[in-house]
XYZ file of C-alpha atoms in Angstrom:
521
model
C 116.640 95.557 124.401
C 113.316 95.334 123.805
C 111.133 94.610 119.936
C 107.517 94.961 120.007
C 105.478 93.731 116.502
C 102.252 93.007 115.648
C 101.205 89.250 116.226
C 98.125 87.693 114.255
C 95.341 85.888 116.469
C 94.531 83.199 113.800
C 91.729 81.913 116.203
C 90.147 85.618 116.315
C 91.946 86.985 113.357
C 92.639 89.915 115.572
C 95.513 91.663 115.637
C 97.937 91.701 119.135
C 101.199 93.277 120.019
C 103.836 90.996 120.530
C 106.961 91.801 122.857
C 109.967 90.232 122.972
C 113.148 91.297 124.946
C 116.745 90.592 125.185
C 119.114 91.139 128.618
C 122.454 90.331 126.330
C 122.434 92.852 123.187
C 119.667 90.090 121.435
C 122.058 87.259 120.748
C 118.479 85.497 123.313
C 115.067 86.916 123.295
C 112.144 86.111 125.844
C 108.373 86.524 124.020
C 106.336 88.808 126.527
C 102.818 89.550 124.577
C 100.470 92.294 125.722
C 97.583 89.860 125.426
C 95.852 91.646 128.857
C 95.358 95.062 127.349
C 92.918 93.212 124.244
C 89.668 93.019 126.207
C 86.662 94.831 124.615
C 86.183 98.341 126.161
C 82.782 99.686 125.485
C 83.813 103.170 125.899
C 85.778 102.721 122.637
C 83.642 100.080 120.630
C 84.480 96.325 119.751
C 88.060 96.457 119.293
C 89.537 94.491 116.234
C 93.102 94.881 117.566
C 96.402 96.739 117.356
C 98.817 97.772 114.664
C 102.036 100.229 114.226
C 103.714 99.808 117.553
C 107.235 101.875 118.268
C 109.065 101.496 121.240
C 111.440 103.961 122.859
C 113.685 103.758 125.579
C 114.215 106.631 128.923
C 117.698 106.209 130.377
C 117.440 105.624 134.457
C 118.893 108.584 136.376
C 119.971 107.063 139.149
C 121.525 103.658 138.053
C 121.944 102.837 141.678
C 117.959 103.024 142.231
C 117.086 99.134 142.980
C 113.739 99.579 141.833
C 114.616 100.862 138.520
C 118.164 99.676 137.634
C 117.780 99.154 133.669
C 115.741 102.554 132.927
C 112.252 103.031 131.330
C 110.918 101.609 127.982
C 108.146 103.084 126.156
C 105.501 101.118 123.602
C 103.058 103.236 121.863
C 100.534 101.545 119.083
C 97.130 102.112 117.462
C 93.963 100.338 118.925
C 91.192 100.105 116.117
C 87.973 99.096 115.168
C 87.582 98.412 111.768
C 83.938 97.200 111.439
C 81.609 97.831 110.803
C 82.630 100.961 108.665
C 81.866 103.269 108.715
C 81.626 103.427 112.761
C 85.199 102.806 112.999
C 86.911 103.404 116.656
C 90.513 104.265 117.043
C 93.070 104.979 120.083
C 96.619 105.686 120.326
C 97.934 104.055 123.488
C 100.725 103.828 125.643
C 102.454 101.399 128.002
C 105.382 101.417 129.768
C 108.133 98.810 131.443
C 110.338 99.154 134.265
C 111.993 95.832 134.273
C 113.187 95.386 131.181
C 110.283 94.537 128.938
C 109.003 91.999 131.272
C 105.967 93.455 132.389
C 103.834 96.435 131.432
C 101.898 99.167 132.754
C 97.996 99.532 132.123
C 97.843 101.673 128.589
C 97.271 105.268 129.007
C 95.059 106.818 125.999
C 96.931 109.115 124.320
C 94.579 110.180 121.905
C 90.995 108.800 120.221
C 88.262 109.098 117.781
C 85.515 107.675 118.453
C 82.287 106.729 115.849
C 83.984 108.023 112.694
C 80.362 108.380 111.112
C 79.663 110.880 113.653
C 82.743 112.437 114.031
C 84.922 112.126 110.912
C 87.652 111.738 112.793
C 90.446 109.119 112.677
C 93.697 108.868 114.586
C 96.734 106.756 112.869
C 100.702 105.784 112.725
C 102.119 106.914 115.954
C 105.764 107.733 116.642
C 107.494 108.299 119.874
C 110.861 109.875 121.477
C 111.823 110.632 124.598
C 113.961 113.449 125.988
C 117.051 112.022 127.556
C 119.232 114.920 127.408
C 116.803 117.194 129.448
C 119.887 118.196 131.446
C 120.900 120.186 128.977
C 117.606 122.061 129.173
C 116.393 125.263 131.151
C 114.147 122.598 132.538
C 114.229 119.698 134.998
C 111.259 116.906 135.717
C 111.212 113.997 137.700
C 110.553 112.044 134.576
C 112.017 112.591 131.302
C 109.737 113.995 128.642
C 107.839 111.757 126.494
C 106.453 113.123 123.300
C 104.196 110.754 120.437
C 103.020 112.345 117.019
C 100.534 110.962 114.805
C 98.193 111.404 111.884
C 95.480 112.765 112.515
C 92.427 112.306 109.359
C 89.637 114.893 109.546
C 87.208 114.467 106.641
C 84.341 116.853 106.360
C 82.401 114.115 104.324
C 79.383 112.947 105.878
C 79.577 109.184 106.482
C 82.540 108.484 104.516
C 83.915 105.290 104.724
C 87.243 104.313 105.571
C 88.191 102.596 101.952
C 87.844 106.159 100.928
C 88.747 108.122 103.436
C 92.575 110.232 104.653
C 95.001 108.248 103.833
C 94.303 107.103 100.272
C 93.543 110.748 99.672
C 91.456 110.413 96.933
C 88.381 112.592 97.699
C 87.143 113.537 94.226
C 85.869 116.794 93.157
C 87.436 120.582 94.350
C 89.050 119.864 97.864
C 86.625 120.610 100.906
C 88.044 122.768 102.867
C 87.171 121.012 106.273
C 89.178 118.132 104.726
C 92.427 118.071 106.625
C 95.457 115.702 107.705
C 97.634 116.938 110.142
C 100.763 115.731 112.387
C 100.093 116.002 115.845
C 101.859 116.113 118.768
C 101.242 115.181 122.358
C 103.865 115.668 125.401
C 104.093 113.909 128.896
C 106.215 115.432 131.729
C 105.124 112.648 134.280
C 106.624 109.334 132.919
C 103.689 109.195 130.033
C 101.160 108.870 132.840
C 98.930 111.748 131.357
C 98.429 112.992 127.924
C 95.718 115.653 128.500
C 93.154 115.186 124.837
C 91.728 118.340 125.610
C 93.327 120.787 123.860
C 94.299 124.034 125.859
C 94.093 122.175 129.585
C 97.650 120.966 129.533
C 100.153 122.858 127.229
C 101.565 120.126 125.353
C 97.945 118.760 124.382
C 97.233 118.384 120.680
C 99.998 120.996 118.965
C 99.710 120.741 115.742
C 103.436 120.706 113.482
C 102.197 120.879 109.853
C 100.405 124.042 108.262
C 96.596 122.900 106.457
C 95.822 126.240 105.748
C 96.810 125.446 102.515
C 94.831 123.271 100.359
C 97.703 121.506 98.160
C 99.127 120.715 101.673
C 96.500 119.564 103.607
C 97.808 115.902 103.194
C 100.537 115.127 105.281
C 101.622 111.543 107.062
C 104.293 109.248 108.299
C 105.432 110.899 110.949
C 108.729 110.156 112.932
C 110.029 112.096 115.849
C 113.433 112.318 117.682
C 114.583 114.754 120.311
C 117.980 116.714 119.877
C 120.564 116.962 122.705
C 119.691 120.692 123.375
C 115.960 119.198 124.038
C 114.802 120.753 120.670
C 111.593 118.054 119.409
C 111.991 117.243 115.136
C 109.473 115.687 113.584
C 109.660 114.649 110.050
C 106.763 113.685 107.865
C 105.941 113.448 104.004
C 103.725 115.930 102.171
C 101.653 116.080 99.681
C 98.677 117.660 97.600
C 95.605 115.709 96.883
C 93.641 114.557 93.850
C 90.917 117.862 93.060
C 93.803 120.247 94.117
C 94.289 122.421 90.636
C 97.755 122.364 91.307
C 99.521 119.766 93.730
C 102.586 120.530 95.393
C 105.957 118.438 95.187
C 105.836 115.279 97.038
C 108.378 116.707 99.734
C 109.555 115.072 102.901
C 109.041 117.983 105.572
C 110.309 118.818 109.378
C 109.153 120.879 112.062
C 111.196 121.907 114.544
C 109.351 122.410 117.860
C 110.550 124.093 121.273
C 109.297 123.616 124.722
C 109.701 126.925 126.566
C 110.014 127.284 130.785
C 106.369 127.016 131.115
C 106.668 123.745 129.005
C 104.945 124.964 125.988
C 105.303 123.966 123.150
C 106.376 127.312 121.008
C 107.098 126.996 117.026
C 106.952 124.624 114.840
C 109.664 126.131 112.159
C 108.854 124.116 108.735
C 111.437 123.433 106.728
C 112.072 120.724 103.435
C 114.536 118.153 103.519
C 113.687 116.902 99.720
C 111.582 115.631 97.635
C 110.041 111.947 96.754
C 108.353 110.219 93.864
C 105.610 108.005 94.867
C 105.268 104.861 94.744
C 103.004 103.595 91.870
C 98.952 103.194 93.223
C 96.993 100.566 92.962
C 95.257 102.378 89.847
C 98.820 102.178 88.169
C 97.991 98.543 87.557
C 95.093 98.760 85.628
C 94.772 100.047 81.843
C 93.869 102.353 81.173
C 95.639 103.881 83.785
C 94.055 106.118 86.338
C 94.708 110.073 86.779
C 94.397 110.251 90.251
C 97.842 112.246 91.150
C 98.702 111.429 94.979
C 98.305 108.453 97.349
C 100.048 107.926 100.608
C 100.475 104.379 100.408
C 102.205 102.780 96.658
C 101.959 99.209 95.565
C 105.435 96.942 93.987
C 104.965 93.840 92.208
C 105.402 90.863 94.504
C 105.689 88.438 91.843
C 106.201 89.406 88.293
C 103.863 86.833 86.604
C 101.457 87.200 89.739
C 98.126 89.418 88.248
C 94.956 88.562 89.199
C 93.129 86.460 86.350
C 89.542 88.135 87.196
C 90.657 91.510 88.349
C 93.302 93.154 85.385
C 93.597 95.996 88.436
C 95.165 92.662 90.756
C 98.423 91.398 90.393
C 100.593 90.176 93.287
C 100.976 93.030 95.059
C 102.677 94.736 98.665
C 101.909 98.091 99.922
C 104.906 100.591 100.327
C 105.448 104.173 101.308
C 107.912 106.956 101.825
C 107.870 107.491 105.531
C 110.734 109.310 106.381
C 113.022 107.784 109.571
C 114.480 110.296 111.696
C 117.439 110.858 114.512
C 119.237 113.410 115.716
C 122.799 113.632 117.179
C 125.221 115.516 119.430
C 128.572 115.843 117.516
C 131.570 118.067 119.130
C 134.011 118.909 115.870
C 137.317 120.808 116.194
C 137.101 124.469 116.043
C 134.405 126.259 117.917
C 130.683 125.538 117.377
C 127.735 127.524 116.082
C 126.093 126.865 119.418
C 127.445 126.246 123.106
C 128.105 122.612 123.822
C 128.793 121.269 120.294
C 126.416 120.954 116.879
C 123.725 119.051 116.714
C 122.587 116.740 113.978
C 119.441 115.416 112.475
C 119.478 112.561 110.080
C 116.705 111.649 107.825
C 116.281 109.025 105.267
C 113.389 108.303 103.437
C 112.861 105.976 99.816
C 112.510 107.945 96.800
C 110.702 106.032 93.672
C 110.770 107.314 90.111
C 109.907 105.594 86.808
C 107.273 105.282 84.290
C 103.571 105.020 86.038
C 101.674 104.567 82.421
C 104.193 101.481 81.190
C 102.170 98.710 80.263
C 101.391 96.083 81.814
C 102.885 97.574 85.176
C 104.598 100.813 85.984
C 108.428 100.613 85.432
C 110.975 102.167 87.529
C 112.618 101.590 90.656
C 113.015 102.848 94.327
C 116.456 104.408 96.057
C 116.917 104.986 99.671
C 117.654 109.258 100.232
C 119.861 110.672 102.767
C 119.816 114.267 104.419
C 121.599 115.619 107.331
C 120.277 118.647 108.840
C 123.473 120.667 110.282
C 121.232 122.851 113.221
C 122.832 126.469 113.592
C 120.790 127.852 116.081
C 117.879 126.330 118.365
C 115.906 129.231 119.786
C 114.813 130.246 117.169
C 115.411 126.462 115.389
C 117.536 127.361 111.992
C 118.578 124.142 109.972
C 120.719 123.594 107.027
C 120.159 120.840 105.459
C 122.700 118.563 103.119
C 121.778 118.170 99.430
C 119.745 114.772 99.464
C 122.244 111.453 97.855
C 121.623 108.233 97.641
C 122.809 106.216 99.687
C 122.749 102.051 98.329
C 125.505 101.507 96.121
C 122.930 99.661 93.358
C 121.513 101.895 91.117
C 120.674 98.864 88.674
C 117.288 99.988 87.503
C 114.529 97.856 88.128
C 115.969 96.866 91.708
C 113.984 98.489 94.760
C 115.020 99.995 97.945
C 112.618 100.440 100.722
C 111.760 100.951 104.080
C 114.969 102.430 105.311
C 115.468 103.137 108.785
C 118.362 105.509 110.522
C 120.483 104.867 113.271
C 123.205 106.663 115.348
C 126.267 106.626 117.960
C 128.643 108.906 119.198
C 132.099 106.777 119.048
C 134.633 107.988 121.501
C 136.844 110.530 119.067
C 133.815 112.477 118.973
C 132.654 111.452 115.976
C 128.842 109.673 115.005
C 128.369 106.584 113.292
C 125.085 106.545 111.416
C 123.473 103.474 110.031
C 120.242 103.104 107.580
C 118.968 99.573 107.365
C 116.871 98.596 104.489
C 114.870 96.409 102.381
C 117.137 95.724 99.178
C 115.891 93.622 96.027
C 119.261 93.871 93.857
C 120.526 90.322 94.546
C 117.486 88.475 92.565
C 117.224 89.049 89.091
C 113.690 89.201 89.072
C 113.507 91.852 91.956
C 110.869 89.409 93.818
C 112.750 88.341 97.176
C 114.090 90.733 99.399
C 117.648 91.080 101.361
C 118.475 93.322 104.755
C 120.855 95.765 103.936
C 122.923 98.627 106.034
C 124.616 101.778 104.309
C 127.279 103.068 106.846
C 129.187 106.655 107.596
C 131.594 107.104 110.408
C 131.499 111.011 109.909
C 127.890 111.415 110.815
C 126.699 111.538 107.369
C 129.173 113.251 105.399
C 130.513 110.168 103.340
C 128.869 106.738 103.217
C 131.890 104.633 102.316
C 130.216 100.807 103.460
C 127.662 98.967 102.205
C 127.181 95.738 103.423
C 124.501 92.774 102.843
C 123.228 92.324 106.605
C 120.915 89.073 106.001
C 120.802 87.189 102.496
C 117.537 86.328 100.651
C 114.403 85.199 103.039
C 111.833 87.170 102.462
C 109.513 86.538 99.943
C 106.670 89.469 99.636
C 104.571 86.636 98.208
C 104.239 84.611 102.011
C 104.079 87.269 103.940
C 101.124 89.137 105.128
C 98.589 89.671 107.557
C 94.770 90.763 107.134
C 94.926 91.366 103.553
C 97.167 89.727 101.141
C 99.461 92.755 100.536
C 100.766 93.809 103.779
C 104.138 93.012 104.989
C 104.162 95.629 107.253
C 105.181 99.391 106.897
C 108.519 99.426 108.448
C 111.482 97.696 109.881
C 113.350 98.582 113.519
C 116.970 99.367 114.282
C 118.579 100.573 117.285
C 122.223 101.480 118.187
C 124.440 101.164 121.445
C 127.727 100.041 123.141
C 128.689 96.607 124.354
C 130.254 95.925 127.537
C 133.662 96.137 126.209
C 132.952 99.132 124.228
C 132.136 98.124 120.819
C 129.576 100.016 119.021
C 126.772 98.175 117.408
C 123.274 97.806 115.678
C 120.597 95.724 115.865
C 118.014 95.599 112.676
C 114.849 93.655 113.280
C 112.520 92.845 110.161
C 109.485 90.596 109.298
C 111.029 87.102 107.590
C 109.077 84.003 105.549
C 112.111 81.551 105.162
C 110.372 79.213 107.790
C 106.556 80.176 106.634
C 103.958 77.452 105.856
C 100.940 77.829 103.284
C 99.820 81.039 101.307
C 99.609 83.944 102.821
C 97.583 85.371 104.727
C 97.439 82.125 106.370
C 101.059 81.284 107.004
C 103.849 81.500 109.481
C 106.512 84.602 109.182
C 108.336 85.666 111.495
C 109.913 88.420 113.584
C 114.467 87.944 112.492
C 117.342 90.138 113.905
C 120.476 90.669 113.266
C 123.975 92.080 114.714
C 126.457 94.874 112.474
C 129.291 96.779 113.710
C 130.771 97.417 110.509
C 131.114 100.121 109.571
């Protein structure tokens, strides 16, 4: 197993990726940092640092090969230079490890923007998957196909700075229409050796998966992608109009369902919505009066409920949240014959929906849930999805207790049927919805009942200790992955950021990176 996170510098107060990994399903983990892949590159600009890293994981083969016995693991993460703004510098890389986590490959630029001021361009939140069922495809390569989306900013202001630029979303005045924010997706066939940036030399090089034509959805982010057994690519990401639209659409969580033909092409994306979201309350929902701007990509909770800022009424103790979907899709063989040869095919998505009162004084009142949607896929060339009714999935619907950052897991058991698991940040067990508790919501039918809840770590972290950079980060997500033991027994592991051991106030303390075991249900 292998858990990459970001790791704080405090003697350059840059930002690293930190590595750990674990050769006995992470009851021990070894620390292996990516400190040699931090020098300044001058191609690029001073680089601050690195943020958002995902890592995914390429089943070996040939199991016997001696110089590859435990398969290949991924890392992908954003490479940015923050100052001075507005000639901010930003790459997507990626590395790879043959030995478990151990050692990694030189990085390999996905994609990059390079002097924003120049060209209004900025690259962000990177996802990858990788296609281990390409046996099931018309297709073979020696290495199985990576794929990483992202975010990709384009602002059509000239010299806009980043504290007002893509993902706040809060150009004012009619919208522009250079002004767009798409989901992009770049493919590897050689082991993520090469990701072409020039679009129309390679075939999988910058496809875009979301539609900006239109101006109330030129705003899209968060993406998460997972490949389907029958080597279909799904990428979810939430959507959004922006303030100056006349009328902004729905906050919706949205999918595209991507092909990749003979020629490997990509060929789609088919768009489809999954559901719908309220966002979490802005900063501006702090302040009174309160502000009118309608959309934001990134909310704001209440840390501490007698925490505002003294000299600013728009400061209290806050932590930025969002409603980034998680995404994974499944092979499931039912009785009776299936819609399409081999068995169905599943996707899962989960995302946290908040809804309250954004004008209560002093703070916006409300509460977040965690929303479940299984996508029931009926025919994959062309892609045709029907998608379950969004529910909720925490048992706690106590209102003023949040729900957040869920993330989706699955397993095929051996009846034939899929365990899924969404882990989650879960504030019910303090009164004053302040510290925060790991939970897991369980189904053993692949999504069609959720019958277990359980409590998978008990208070520990404290929104008020952690952070890094700024005082209200705790990070934008937590990690969970699913397999089999040696004897069989399916199991999760959920990995989160933790300040029950931290020193001092943040941003200057000590939190760090917990785990934990389920196999319930």
């Amino acid at each position: 197993m292998v858990c990459a996170y970001i790791e704080l510098d405090k003697s350059t107060g840059a930002n690293l990726i930190g590595v750990s990994s674990s050769t006995d399903s992470g009851f021990t983990w070894t620390h292996n940092p990516l400190t040699q892949h931090f020098e300044a590159d001058t191609t690029v600009g001073d680089i601050f640092g690195a943020a958002d890293p995902v890592v995914a994981a390429a089943y070996n083969k040939n199991p016997l090969d001696p110089q590859n016995p435990t398969g290949r693991f991924y890392l992908v993460y954003l490479e940015s230079s923050f100052t001075p703004q507005p000639s901010a510098d930003a790459r997507i890389l990626l590395v790879s490890s043959d030995d478990g986590g151990v050692t990694w490959t030189a990085p390999t630029v996905v994609e990059a923007s390079v002097g924003f001021a120049d060209e209004h361009h900025w690259v962000d939140k990177p996802w990858i998957a990788v296609d281990i069922h390409d046996d099931f495809t018309d297709f073979t390569y020696p290495e199985q196909p990576v794929y990483v989306t992202y975010s990709s900013f384009n602002d059509a202001q000239t010299g806009a700075a980043l504290g007002s630029f893509g993902w706040e979303c809060d150009l004012p005045g009619p919208v522009t229409s250079g002004d767009t924010w798409p989901i992009m997706l770049e493919g590897s066939t050689d082991g993520g050796a090469n990701f072409d940036m020039t679009p129309g030399a390679d075939p999988m090089a910058g496809f875009e998966v979301t539609d900006v034509s239109d101006p109330a959805r030129r705003a899209n982010r968060g993406s998460a992608v997972s490949v389907g057994p029958y080597g279909s690519i799904y990428v979810a990401y939430m959507q959004g109009g922006c303030a100056g639209t006349t009328a902004p659409v729905p906050n919706e969580i949205r999918l595209s369902a991507i092909r990749v033909d003979a020629l490997a092409k990509f060929t789609g994306p088919v768009r489809t919505t999954v559901g719908t979201f309220g966002h979490f309350p802005r900063l501006e929902d702090y302040c009174s009066p309160a502000a009118t701007q309608p959309w934001t990509f990134h909310g704001y909770l209440v840390g501490e409920s007698t925490g505002r800022d003294p000299i600013d009424p728009c400061t209290w103790d806050l932590f930025r949240v969002n409603n980034f979907p998680s995404i994974v899709a499944s092979y499931h063989r039912p009785s009776g014959p299936p819609p399409i040869p081999f068995g169905w095919e599943w996707i899962h998505v989960t995302w946290a929906d908040w809804q309250g009162d954004y004008s209560a004084s002093p703070a916006p009142d409300g509460h977040a849930d965690i929303k479940y949607s299984r996508g029931t896929v009926l025919s994959v060339s062309p892609p045709e999805i029907n998608w379950s009714s969004p529910r909720t999935v925490n048992g706690d619907s106590t209102p003023g207790h949040d729900q957040f950052f869920p993330f989706v897991t699955e397993h095929q058991q051996s009846t034939g049927d899929t365990t899924v698991r969404i882990f989650y940040y879960d504030r019910r067990k303090d009164t004053e919805n302040e510290q925060i508790s790991v939970f897991m919501a369980g189904s053993t039918d692949g999504g069609s009942t959720w019958t277990h809840e359980e409590e998978v770590r008990c208070l520990g972290l404290c929104p008020n200790d952690v952070g890094f950079q700024a005082d209200f980060f705790i990070g934008d997500y937590i990690g969970a992955a699913s397999s089999l033991t040696a004897s069989g027994v399916d199991f999760s592991r959920v990995v989160w950021a933790d300040s029950r051991n931290a020193t001092g106030v943040r941003p200057d303390n000590n939190d760090e990176i917990w785990t934990a075991l389920s196999t319930d249900p």
